[in-house]
mmCIF file of C-alpha atoms and ligand atoms in Angstrom:
data_model
loop_
_atom_site.group_PDB
_atom_site.id
_atom_site.type_symbol
_atom_site.label_atom_id
_atom_site.label_comp_id
_atom_site.label_asym_id
_atom_site.label_seq_id
_atom_site.Cartn_x
_atom_site.Cartn_y
_atom_site.Cartn_z
ATOM 1 C CA MET A 1 53.145 -73.524 34.088
ATOM 2 C CA VAL A 2 56.334 -72.227 32.402
ATOM 3 C CA ILE A 3 58.576 -75.161 31.503
ATOM 4 C CA ARG A 4 60.937 -73.318 29.197
ATOM 5 C CA SER A 5 61.231 -70.000 27.416
ATOM 6 C CA VAL A 6 60.671 -69.894 23.645
ATOM 7 C CA ASP A 7 60.789 -66.383 22.184
ATOM 8 C CA LEU A 8 59.094 -66.316 18.773
ATOM 9 C CA ARG A 9 58.198 -62.594 18.844
ATOM 10 C CA SER A 10 60.816 -61.718 16.256
ATOM 11 C CA ASP A 11 64.306 -62.522 15.011
ATOM 12 C CA THR A 12 65.337 -59.249 16.693
ATOM 13 C CA VAL A 13 65.187 -60.914 20.139
ATOM 14 C CA THR A 14 68.384 -62.975 19.929
ATOM 15 C CA ARG A 15 71.080 -62.515 22.570
ATOM 16 C CA PRO A 16 74.728 -62.015 21.569
ATOM 17 C CA THR A 17 76.659 -65.293 21.581
ATOM 18 C CA ASP A 18 79.822 -65.731 23.676
ATOM 19 C CA ALA A 19 81.884 -65.341 20.508
ATOM 20 C CA MET A 20 80.166 -62.029 19.783
ATOM 21 C CA ARG A 21 80.787 -60.807 23.332
ATOM 22 C CA GLU A 22 84.461 -61.808 23.157
ATOM 23 C CA ALA A 23 84.820 -59.989 19.839
ATOM 24 C CA MET A 24 83.126 -56.908 21.300
ATOM 25 C CA ALA A 25 85.467 -56.925 24.275
ATOM 26 C CA SER A 26 88.595 -57.123 22.163
ATOM 27 C CA ALA A 27 87.473 -54.993 19.208
ATOM 28 C CA GLU A 28 89.962 -52.524 17.776
ATOM 29 C CA VAL A 29 88.197 -49.138 17.921
ATOM 30 C CA ASP A 30 88.606 -45.461 17.154
ATOM 31 C CA ASP A 31 86.399 -42.387 16.851
ATOM 32 C CA ASP A 32 84.198 -43.050 13.804
ATOM 33 C CA ILE A 33 83.199 -39.400 13.535
ATOM 34 C CA LEU A 34 86.605 -37.735 13.747
ATOM 35 C CA GLY A 35 88.072 -40.332 11.410
ATOM 36 C CA TYR A 36 86.948 -43.898 11.111
ATOM 37 C CA ASP A 37 86.670 -46.884 13.405
ATOM 38 C CA PRO A 38 88.847 -49.665 11.937
ATOM 39 C CA THR A 39 86.437 -52.480 12.783
ATOM 40 C CA ALA A 40 83.512 -50.527 11.341
ATOM 41 C CA ARG A 41 85.578 -49.909 8.208
ATOM 42 C CA HIS A 42 86.276 -53.672 7.974
ATOM 43 C CA LEU A 43 82.563 -54.515 8.288
ATOM 44 C CA GLU A 44 81.565 -51.866 5.748
ATOM 45 C CA GLU A 45 84.133 -53.099 3.233
ATOM 46 C CA GLU A 46 82.956 -56.703 3.711
ATOM 47 C CA MET A 47 79.307 -55.750 3.236
ATOM 48 C CA ALA A 48 79.956 -53.582 0.161
ATOM 49 C CA LYS A 49 81.836 -56.493 -1.394
ATOM 50 C CA MET A 50 79.075 -59.024 -0.588
ATOM 51 C CA MET A 51 76.384 -56.696 -1.965
ATOM 52 C CA GLY A 52 78.332 -55.803 -5.104
ATOM 53 C CA LYS A 53 78.166 -52.077 -4.362
ATOM 54 C CA GLU A 54 80.924 -49.452 -4.167
ATOM 55 C CA ALA A 55 80.574 -48.486 -0.509
ATOM 56 C CA ALA A 56 78.734 -49.151 2.751
ATOM 57 C CA LEU A 57 77.861 -47.381 5.999
ATOM 58 C CA PHE A 58 77.023 -48.763 9.447
ATOM 59 C CA VAL A 59 73.888 -47.223 10.973
ATOM 60 C CA PRO A 60 72.190 -47.918 14.331
ATOM 61 C CA SER A 61 68.931 -49.400 12.995
ATOM 62 C CA GLY A 62 67.013 -50.540 9.950
ATOM 63 C CA THR A 63 64.581 -47.690 10.413
ATOM 64 C CA MET A 64 67.408 -45.154 10.236
ATOM 65 C CA GLY A 65 68.930 -47.014 7.286
ATOM 66 C CA ASN A 66 65.713 -46.745 5.291
ATOM 67 C CA LEU A 67 65.157 -43.121 6.297
ATOM 68 C CA ILE A 68 68.663 -42.083 5.264
ATOM 69 C CA CYS A 69 68.380 -43.874 1.898
ATOM 70 C CA VAL A 70 64.997 -42.343 1.085
ATOM 71 C CA MET A 71 66.198 -38.895 2.110
ATOM 72 C CA VAL A 72 69.370 -39.097 0.009
ATOM 73 C CA HIS A 73 67.445 -40.185 -3.099
ATOM 74 C CA CYS A 74 64.666 -37.624 -2.461
ATOM 75 C CA GLU A 75 66.786 -34.625 -1.539
ATOM 76 C CA VAL A 76 64.672 -32.265 -3.682
ATOM 77 C CA ARG A 77 61.618 -30.739 -1.988
ATOM 78 C CA GLY A 78 58.305 -32.112 -3.297
ATOM 79 C CA SER A 79 59.762 -35.579 -3.924
ATOM 80 C CA GLU A 80 57.551 -38.663 -3.894
ATOM 81 C CA VAL A 81 58.448 -42.305 -3.250
ATOM 82 C CA ILE A 82 56.451 -45.273 -4.578
ATOM 83 C CA LEU A 83 56.254 -48.011 -1.940
ATOM 84 C CA GLY A 84 54.039 -50.858 -0.731
ATOM 85 C CA ASP A 85 50.996 -50.109 1.388
ATOM 86 C CA ASN A 86 52.111 -52.984 3.658
ATOM 87 C CA SER A 87 55.817 -52.161 3.631
ATOM 88 C CA HIS A 88 57.799 -51.675 6.814
ATOM 89 C CA ILE A 89 58.799 -48.169 5.743
ATOM 90 C CA HIS A 90 55.151 -47.199 5.343
ATOM 91 C CA VAL A 91 53.639 -49.070 8.280
ATOM 92 C CA TYR A 92 56.228 -49.312 11.079
ATOM 93 C CA GLU A 93 58.609 -46.362 10.775
ATOM 94 C CA ASN A 94 56.379 -43.642 12.279
ATOM 95 C CA GLY A 95 55.991 -41.980 8.881
ATOM 96 C CA GLY A 96 59.584 -40.800 9.252
ATOM 97 C CA ILE A 97 60.141 -40.303 5.519
ATOM 98 C CA SER A 98 57.429 -37.631 5.659
ATOM 99 C CA THR A 99 57.713 -36.174 9.156
ATOM 100 C CA ILE A 100 61.522 -35.966 9.087
ATOM 101 C CA GLY A 101 62.366 -36.472 5.420
ATOM 102 C CA GLY A 102 59.663 -34.292 3.920
ATOM 103 C CA VAL A 103 59.074 -37.023 1.313
ATOM 104 C CA HIS A 104 55.574 -37.828 0.065
ATOM 105 C CA PRO A 105 54.580 -41.534 0.031
ATOM 106 C CA LYS A 106 52.672 -42.932 -2.947
ATOM 107 C CA THR A 107 51.499 -46.367 -1.803
ATOM 108 C CA ILE A 108 50.655 -49.271 -4.057
ATOM 109 C CA LYS A 109 48.927 -52.421 -2.834
ATOM 110 C CA ASN A 110 51.352 -55.132 -1.776
ATOM 111 C CA GLU A 111 50.366 -58.464 -3.319
ATOM 112 C CA GLU A 112 50.269 -61.537 -1.055
ATOM 113 C CA ASP A 113 53.816 -62.428 -2.139
ATOM 114 C CA GLY A 114 55.215 -59.033 -1.145
ATOM 115 C CA THR A 115 55.514 -57.698 -4.698
ATOM 116 C CA MET A 116 53.707 -54.724 -6.207
ATOM 117 C CA ASP A 117 52.027 -54.982 -9.590
ATOM 118 C CA LEU A 118 54.499 -53.712 -12.223
ATOM 119 C CA GLY A 119 51.789 -51.946 -14.188
ATOM 120 C CA ALA A 120 50.558 -50.219 -11.046
ATOM 121 C CA ILE A 121 54.096 -49.063 -10.254
ATOM 122 C CA GLU A 122 54.555 -47.544 -13.705
ATOM 123 C CA ALA A 123 51.077 -45.981 -13.628
ATOM 124 C CA ALA A 124 51.869 -44.331 -10.288
ATOM 125 C CA ILE A 125 54.855 -42.428 -11.674
ATOM 126 C CA ARG A 126 54.058 -38.727 -11.966
ATOM 127 C CA ASP A 127 54.341 -36.931 -15.316
ATOM 128 C CA PRO A 128 58.042 -35.989 -15.596
ATOM 129 C CA LYS A 129 57.023 -32.660 -17.113
ATOM 130 C CA GLY A 130 55.978 -31.853 -13.587
ATOM 131 C CA SER A 131 52.916 -29.977 -12.520
ATOM 132 C CA THR A 132 51.849 -27.127 -10.304
ATOM 133 C CA PHE A 133 49.770 -29.637 -8.376
ATOM 134 C CA TYR A 134 51.680 -32.876 -7.985
ATOM 135 C CA PRO A 135 54.833 -34.069 -6.175
ATOM 136 C CA SER A 136 57.573 -35.494 -8.403
ATOM 137 C CA THR A 137 58.391 -39.186 -8.305
ATOM 138 C CA ARG A 138 62.046 -39.855 -7.525
ATOM 139 C CA LEU A 139 62.255 -43.279 -5.901
ATOM 140 C CA ILE A 140 60.733 -46.764 -5.809
ATOM 141 C CA CYS A 141 61.129 -48.903 -2.656
ATOM 142 C CA LEU A 142 60.957 -52.696 -2.448
ATOM 143 C CA GLU A 143 61.301 -54.945 0.619
ATOM 144 C CA ASN A 144 63.056 -58.322 0.440
ATOM 145 C CA THR A 145 62.087 -60.477 2.261
ATOM 146 C CA HIS A 146 58.698 -58.833 2.723
ATOM 147 C CA ALA A 147 57.912 -58.981 6.436
ATOM 148 C CA ASN A 148 54.183 -58.242 6.444
ATOM 149 C CA SER A 149 53.625 -60.853 3.747
ATOM 150 C CA GLY A 150 55.165 -63.454 6.043
ATOM 151 C CA GLY A 151 58.809 -63.184 5.020
ATOM 152 C CA ARG A 152 58.171 -63.787 1.314
ATOM 153 C CA CYS A 153 61.099 -63.534 -1.120
ATOM 154 C CA LEU A 154 61.265 -61.206 -4.113
ATOM 155 C CA SER A 155 63.065 -62.832 -7.046
ATOM 156 C CA ALA A 156 66.027 -61.240 -8.778
ATOM 157 C CA GLU A 157 63.995 -61.229 -12.007
ATOM 158 C CA TYR A 158 61.128 -59.281 -10.405
ATOM 159 C CA THR A 159 63.586 -56.823 -8.844
ATOM 160 C CA ASP A 160 65.294 -56.367 -12.230
ATOM 161 C CA ARG A 161 61.909 -55.570 -13.815
ATOM 162 C CA VAL A 162 61.265 -52.882 -11.208
ATOM 163 C CA GLY A 163 64.793 -51.583 -11.781
ATOM 164 C CA GLN A 164 64.103 -51.328 -15.514
ATOM 165 C CA ILE A 165 60.966 -49.275 -14.799
ATOM 166 C CA ALA A 166 62.968 -46.996 -12.491
ATOM 167 C CA LYS A 167 65.705 -46.514 -15.083
ATOM 168 C CA ARG A 168 63.198 -45.912 -17.889
ATOM 169 C CA HIS A 169 61.755 -43.039 -15.875
ATOM 170 C CA GLY A 170 64.971 -41.669 -14.414
ATOM 171 C CA LEU A 171 64.096 -42.886 -10.898
ATOM 172 C CA LYS A 172 66.186 -44.607 -8.216
ATOM 173 C CA LEU A 173 65.459 -47.988 -6.578
ATOM 174 C CA HIS A 174 65.944 -48.691 -2.843
ATOM 175 C CA ILE A 175 65.566 -52.134 -1.282
ATOM 176 C CA ASP A 176 64.706 -52.551 2.385
ATOM 177 C CA GLY A 177 66.757 -55.697 2.774
ATOM 178 C CA ALA A 178 66.305 -56.130 6.517
ATOM 179 C CA ARG A 179 66.168 -59.907 5.893
ATOM 180 C CA LEU A 180 67.909 -60.003 2.517
ATOM 181 C CA PHE A 181 70.141 -62.878 3.578
ATOM 182 C CA ASN A 182 67.056 -64.968 4.300
ATOM 183 C CA ALA A 183 65.847 -64.323 0.753
ATOM 184 C CA SER A 184 69.275 -65.215 -0.625
ATOM 185 C CA ILE A 185 69.401 -68.541 1.229
ATOM 186 C CA ALA A 186 65.776 -69.421 0.456
ATOM 187 C CA LEU A 187 66.136 -68.635 -3.261
ATOM 188 C CA GLY A 188 69.674 -69.968 -3.598
ATOM 189 C CA VAL A 189 70.671 -66.636 -5.174
ATOM 190 C CA PRO A 190 73.642 -64.561 -3.965
ATOM 191 C CA VAL A 191 72.706 -61.281 -2.271
ATOM 192 C CA HIS A 192 74.613 -59.229 -4.836
ATOM 193 C CA ARG A 193 72.405 -60.675 -7.597
ATOM 194 C CA LEU A 194 69.200 -59.938 -5.682
ATOM 195 C CA VAL A 195 70.165 -56.265 -5.362
ATOM 196 C CA GLU A 196 71.934 -55.796 -8.707
ATOM 197 C CA ALA A 197 69.237 -53.382 -9.907
ATOM 198 C CA ALA A 198 69.144 -51.362 -6.686
ATOM 199 C CA ASP A 199 70.811 -47.968 -6.152
ATOM 200 C CA SER A 200 70.759 -48.510 -2.371
ATOM 201 C CA VAL A 201 70.048 -51.333 0.051
ATOM 202 C CA SER A 202 69.529 -51.375 3.829
ATOM 203 C CA VAL A 203 70.581 -54.725 5.340
ATOM 204 C CA CYS A 204 69.893 -55.518 8.991
ATOM 205 C CA LEU A 205 72.575 -57.247 11.028
ATOM 206 C CA SER A 206 70.266 -57.347 14.061
ATOM 207 C CA LYS A 207 67.559 -59.538 12.531
ATOM 208 C CA SER A 208 68.124 -63.191 11.595
ATOM 209 C CA LEU A 209 71.905 -62.699 11.459
ATOM 210 C CA GLY A 210 71.653 -62.278 15.225
ATOM 211 C CA ALA A 211 73.920 -59.291 15.855
ATOM 212 C CA PRO A 212 72.867 -57.257 18.901
ATOM 213 C CA VAL A 213 72.716 -53.960 17.023
ATOM 214 C CA GLY A 214 72.943 -52.447 13.606
ATOM 215 C CA THR A 215 72.230 -52.181 9.948
ATOM 216 C CA VAL A 216 74.462 -51.485 6.952
ATOM 217 C CA ILE A 217 73.405 -49.432 3.973
ATOM 218 C CA VAL A 218 75.200 -49.890 0.642
ATOM 219 C CA GLY A 219 75.380 -47.848 -2.550
ATOM 220 C CA SER A 220 77.742 -45.783 -4.694
ATOM 221 C CA HIS A 221 80.611 -43.823 -3.149
ATOM 222 C CA THR A 222 78.724 -40.574 -3.807
ATOM 223 C CA PHE A 223 75.545 -41.984 -2.252
ATOM 224 C CA ILE A 224 77.336 -43.226 0.883
ATOM 225 C CA GLU A 225 79.122 -39.890 1.355
ATOM 226 C CA LYS A 226 75.732 -38.136 1.375
ATOM 227 C CA ALA A 227 74.337 -40.861 3.637
ATOM 228 C CA LYS A 228 77.209 -40.346 6.092
ATOM 229 C CA THR A 229 76.377 -36.650 6.427
ATOM 230 C CA LEU A 230 72.680 -37.435 6.919
ATOM 231 C CA ARG A 231 73.508 -40.108 9.499
ATOM 232 C CA LYS A 232 75.252 -37.387 11.531
ATOM 233 C CA THR A 233 72.360 -34.970 11.012
ATOM 234 C CA LEU A 234 69.933 -37.574 12.355
ATOM 235 C CA GLY A 235 72.134 -38.263 15.363
ATOM 236 C CA GLY A 236 73.290 -41.642 14.102
ATOM 237 C CA GLY A 237 76.991 -40.796 14.039
ATOM 238 C CA MET A 238 78.633 -42.780 16.802
ATOM 239 C CA ARG A 239 82.127 -43.014 18.208
ATOM 240 C CA GLN A 240 83.841 -46.372 18.944
ATOM 241 C CA ILE A 241 81.286 -48.439 16.984
ATOM 242 C CA GLY A 242 83.811 -51.179 16.446
ATOM 243 C CA VAL A 243 82.385 -52.718 19.609
ATOM 244 C CA LEU A 244 79.101 -53.245 17.726
ATOM 245 C CA CYS A 245 80.633 -54.008 14.337
ATOM 246 C CA ALA A 246 82.839 -56.728 15.814
ATOM 247 C CA ALA A 247 79.705 -58.571 16.955
ATOM 248 C CA ALA A 248 78.196 -58.124 13.506
ATOM 249 C CA LEU A 249 81.259 -59.628 11.839
ATOM 250 C CA VAL A 250 80.946 -62.671 14.096
ATOM 251 C CA ALA A 251 77.201 -62.835 13.400
ATOM 252 C CA ILE A 252 77.774 -62.971 9.651
ATOM 253 C CA GLN A 253 80.390 -65.687 10.058
ATOM 254 C CA GLU A 254 78.454 -67.746 12.642
ATOM 255 C CA ASN A 255 74.839 -67.343 11.588
ATOM 256 C CA LEU A 256 74.739 -66.957 7.830
ATOM 257 C CA PRO A 257 75.201 -70.734 7.488
ATOM 258 C CA LYS A 258 72.394 -71.315 10.011
ATOM 259 C CA LEU A 259 69.668 -69.430 8.138
ATOM 260 C CA GLN A 260 68.774 -72.538 6.105
ATOM 261 C CA PHE A 261 68.021 -74.337 9.380
ATOM 262 C CA ASP A 262 65.878 -71.445 10.596
ATOM 263 C CA HIS A 263 63.812 -71.879 7.446
ATOM 264 C CA LYS A 264 63.529 -75.647 8.036
ATOM 265 C CA LYS A 265 62.411 -75.060 11.651
ATOM 266 C CA ALA A 266 59.821 -72.555 10.449
ATOM 267 C CA LYS A 267 58.511 -75.037 7.888
ATOM 268 C CA LEU A 268 58.372 -77.787 10.570
ATOM 269 C CA LEU A 269 56.371 -75.459 12.817
ATOM 270 C CA ALA A 270 54.035 -74.505 9.951
ATOM 271 C CA GLU A 271 53.442 -78.139 8.980
ATOM 272 C CA GLY A 272 52.619 -78.977 12.607
ATOM 273 C CA LEU A 273 50.232 -76.042 12.873
ATOM 274 C CA ASN A 274 48.601 -77.094 9.627
ATOM 275 C CA GLN A 275 47.397 -80.309 11.353
ATOM 276 C CA MET A 276 45.481 -78.311 13.974
ATOM 277 C CA LYS A 277 41.761 -77.457 13.915
ATOM 278 C CA GLY A 278 40.575 -73.871 14.122
ATOM 279 C CA ILE A 279 43.540 -72.168 12.448
ATOM 280 C CA ARG A 280 44.637 -71.512 8.872
ATOM 281 C CA ILE A 281 48.246 -71.735 7.726
ATOM 282 C CA ASN A 282 49.568 -71.327 4.206
ATOM 283 C CA VAL A 283 52.511 -73.726 4.485
ATOM 284 C CA ALA A 284 53.679 -73.014 0.935
ATOM 285 C CA ALA A 285 53.953 -69.314 1.824
ATOM 286 C CA VAL A 286 56.443 -70.094 4.608
ATOM 287 C CA GLU A 287 59.541 -69.424 2.499
ATOM 288 C CA THR A 288 61.902 -68.186 5.205
ATOM 289 C CA ASN A 289 61.735 -67.734 8.996
ATOM 290 C CA MET A 290 58.265 -66.234 9.493
ATOM 291 C CA ILE A 291 54.874 -67.892 10.024
ATOM 292 C CA PHE A 292 51.451 -66.222 10.039
ATOM 293 C CA MET A 293 48.778 -68.252 11.829
ATOM 294 C CA ASP A 294 45.187 -67.097 11.203
ATOM 295 C CA MET A 295 42.197 -68.004 13.396
ATOM 296 C CA GLU A 296 39.342 -69.583 11.444
ATOM 297 C CA ASP A 297 36.172 -67.506 11.240
ATOM 298 C CA GLY A 298 33.648 -68.545 13.845
ATOM 299 C CA SER A 299 36.151 -70.341 16.062
ATOM 300 C CA ARG A 300 36.426 -69.433 19.742
ATOM 301 C CA LEU A 301 40.083 -68.727 19.140
ATOM 302 C CA THR A 302 41.454 -65.189 19.169
ATOM 303 C CA ALA A 303 45.051 -64.089 18.825
ATOM 304 C CA GLU A 304 44.987 -62.544 22.283
ATOM 305 C CA LYS A 305 43.549 -65.682 23.967
ATOM 306 C CA LEU A 306 46.200 -67.840 22.307
ATOM 307 C CA ARG A 307 48.983 -65.377 23.035
ATOM 308 C CA LYS A 308 48.088 -65.333 26.718
ATOM 309 C CA SER A 309 47.816 -69.100 26.904
ATOM 310 C CA LEU A 310 51.176 -69.543 25.203
ATOM 311 C CA THR A 311 52.782 -67.023 27.534
ATOM 312 C CA GLU A 312 51.762 -69.277 30.443
ATOM 313 C CA CYS A 313 53.902 -71.987 28.811
ATOM 314 C CA GLY A 314 56.828 -69.581 28.391
ATOM 315 C CA ILE A 315 56.213 -69.101 24.676
ATOM 316 C CA LEU A 316 56.248 -65.489 23.443
ATOM 317 C CA VAL A 317 54.546 -64.508 20.173
ATOM 318 C CA LEU A 318 53.279 -61.242 18.637
ATOM 319 C CA PRO A 319 49.652 -60.889 17.520
ATOM 320 C CA GLY A 320 49.523 -59.568 13.922
ATOM 321 C CA ASN A 321 45.914 -58.487 14.492
ATOM 322 C CA SER A 322 42.911 -59.819 16.469
ATOM 323 C CA SER A 323 42.807 -63.018 14.423
ATOM 324 C CA ARG A 324 46.445 -63.473 13.434
ATOM 325 C CA ILE A 325 49.572 -64.529 15.298
ATOM 326 C CA ARG A 326 53.065 -64.076 13.884
ATOM 327 C CA MET A 327 55.901 -66.379 14.837
ATOM 328 C CA VAL A 328 59.495 -65.723 13.816
ATOM 329 C CA VAL A 329 62.130 -68.441 14.075
ATOM 330 C CA HIS A 330 65.808 -67.603 14.685
ATOM 331 C CA HIS A 331 69.075 -69.369 15.442
ATOM 332 C CA GLN A 332 68.321 -69.538 19.170
ATOM 333 C CA ILE A 333 65.150 -71.595 18.608
ATOM 334 C CA THR A 334 65.766 -75.361 18.665
ATOM 335 C CA ILE A 335 63.840 -78.213 17.050
ATOM 336 C CA SER A 336 62.792 -79.207 20.564
ATOM 337 C CA ASP A 337 61.419 -75.679 21.066
ATOM 338 C CA VAL A 338 59.354 -76.184 17.898
ATOM 339 C CA HIS A 339 57.878 -79.441 19.233
ATOM 340 C CA TYR A 340 57.227 -77.830 22.625
ATOM 341 C CA THR A 341 55.458 -74.920 20.923
ATOM 342 C CA LEU A 342 53.285 -77.256 18.857
ATOM 343 C CA SER A 343 52.307 -79.261 21.927
ATOM 344 C CA CYS A 344 51.453 -76.152 23.962
ATOM 345 C CA LEU A 345 49.480 -74.728 21.038
ATOM 346 C CA GLN A 346 47.548 -77.965 20.609
ATOM 347 C CA GLN A 347 46.548 -77.950 24.258
ATOM 348 C CA ALA A 348 45.817 -74.213 24.337
ATOM 349 C CA MET A 349 43.552 -74.477 21.302
ATOM 350 C CA GLN A 350 41.761 -77.483 22.744
ATOM 351 C CA MET A 351 41.142 -75.678 26.045
ATOM 352 C CA ILE A 352 39.864 -72.576 24.266
ATOM 353 C CA GLN A 353 37.731 -74.416 21.707
ATOM 354 C CA GLU A 354 36.423 -77.170 24.046
ATOM 355 C CA PRO A 355 36.195 -75.551 27.495
ATOM 356 C CA SER A 356 34.087 -78.506 28.760
ATOM 357 C CA LEU A 357 37.238 -80.624 28.701
ATOM 358 C CA ASN A 358 38.744 -78.407 31.392
ATOM 359 C CA GLN A 359 36.388 -79.762 34.071
ATOM 360 C CA THR A 360 37.593 -83.341 33.547
ATOM 361 C CA GLY A 361 41.201 -82.186 34.113
ATOM 362 C CA LYS A 362 42.088 -84.153 30.956
ATOM 363 C CA THR A 363 44.015 -81.224 29.607
ATOM 364 C CA GLU A 364 46.303 -80.513 32.538
ATOM 365 C CA ASN A 365 49.588 -78.927 31.534
ATOM 366 C CA ALA A 366 51.371 -82.271 31.777
ATOM 367 C CA LEU A 367 53.480 -81.777 28.686
ATOM 368 C CA SER A 368 55.808 -84.505 27.512
ATOM 369 C CA PHE A 369 58.621 -84.035 24.959
HETATM 370 C C1 LIG B 1 61.416 -55.348 6.861
HETATM 371 C C2 LIG B 1 61.967 -54.484 7.959
HETATM 372 N N1 LIG B 1 62.586 -53.338 7.632
HETATM 373 C C3 LIG B 1 63.092 -52.512 8.580
HETATM 374 C C4 LIG B 1 62.984 -52.829 9.917
HETATM 375 C C5 LIG B 1 63.510 -51.854 10.941
HETATM 376 O O1 LIG B 1 64.598 -52.319 11.622
HETATM 377 P P1 LIG B 1 64.898 -51.743 13.084
HETATM 378 O O2 LIG B 1 63.953 -52.442 13.987
HETATM 379 O O3 LIG B 1 66.341 -52.112 13.318
HETATM 380 O O4 LIG B 1 64.677 -50.260 13.029
HETATM 381 C C6 LIG B 1 62.348 -54.022 10.307
HETATM 382 C C7 LIG B 1 62.164 -54.397 11.724
HETATM 383 O O5 LIG B 1 62.869 -54.656 12.542
HETATM 384 C C8 LIG B 1 61.833 -54.871 9.309
HETATM 385 O O6 LIG B 1 61.202 -56.015 9.629
HETATM 386 C C1 LIG B 2 57.970 -55.180 14.315
HETATM 387 C C2 LIG B 2 59.016 -54.829 13.308
HETATM 388 O O1 LIG B 2 59.397 -53.496 13.392
HETATM 389 C C3 LIG B 2 60.258 -55.645 13.418
HETATM 390 N N1 LIG B 2 60.985 -55.344 12.223
HETATM 391 C C4 LIG B 2 59.979 -57.136 13.449
HETATM 392 O O2 LIG B 2 59.781 -57.699 12.383
HETATM 393 O O3 LIG B 2 59.937 -57.716 14.489
#
């Protein structure tokens, strides 16, 4: 029986707030292709300043942001990019850097904390003398926070070390910073320090910041000029985008201060889950707004059974795989939603693991909060 709706599928599910909608309605706009949209220009200048980079460019999505950055850095045919085998660029972007960008991926195992072994990165770099047989390495990609590791944060020190490797070998460094602000808040480190070593960064406005649409890429003036041309080539040039950028400006103002509470809500949810039988949670690994809940081997629980049972309570989650559920907290999830989710999960797991209890009706959906 659905008592309320709690959407934990992702932090991309948030709805624009009234303030965002008002800003969208009154946004000052112009044609951003024929010239520039003034509100987009304002957002881009703000983001470049926050990131400590020369320039910025609004793009429709994080996927396009990453694709443009990889393609600008790897504009020579036969280029290769070193990236994580569990990175978003490699796993969830339809292989776009290869199919559209013509760039060859060289994957390195992502460690549990989202990093890649520094020695393995350096060992993966092709011989700069080149070869008749091999692609040439031009770029290293990191992801901060690292989504498929459960929203883990990469430290500024680790990022600097990767940047030193890139510089030593004449390579560029790109950071997929879809949730960079979450890393900044969790680590207590300003975003510009986290990306100091990077030549480009893609920062999503539509994730935990809660804007309805958009991503901003940052880099040097020269880099952003090339990125702007590529954005048009890929069909990402848009006209009066101030309508979208106005919402993003409100999102940054309204929601940046709330990220710390998203992290607290995620931790509260993880600690509650950790009390339950039949699942495994690494509470210490919940550093930001994501939780991975793994079914214990041999238990009757499966991700699909739990997902379905939660849906009946109005709770939406995404299975990571057959024995894993991912939950992502955002600013439109309340503490009460967390308690409701824990209670529904407790009952769902009991019903699945101890079906005999169902006959006695002891586990009716009489939830109390
Ligand atoms: C780490 C990471 N990078 C990039 C993206 C792509 O963003 P978008 O969905 O806006 O294309 C996502 C997912 O939304 C993500 O989680
Ligand atoms: C699924 C993935 O593409 C999206 N970035 C998310 O984390 O929800």
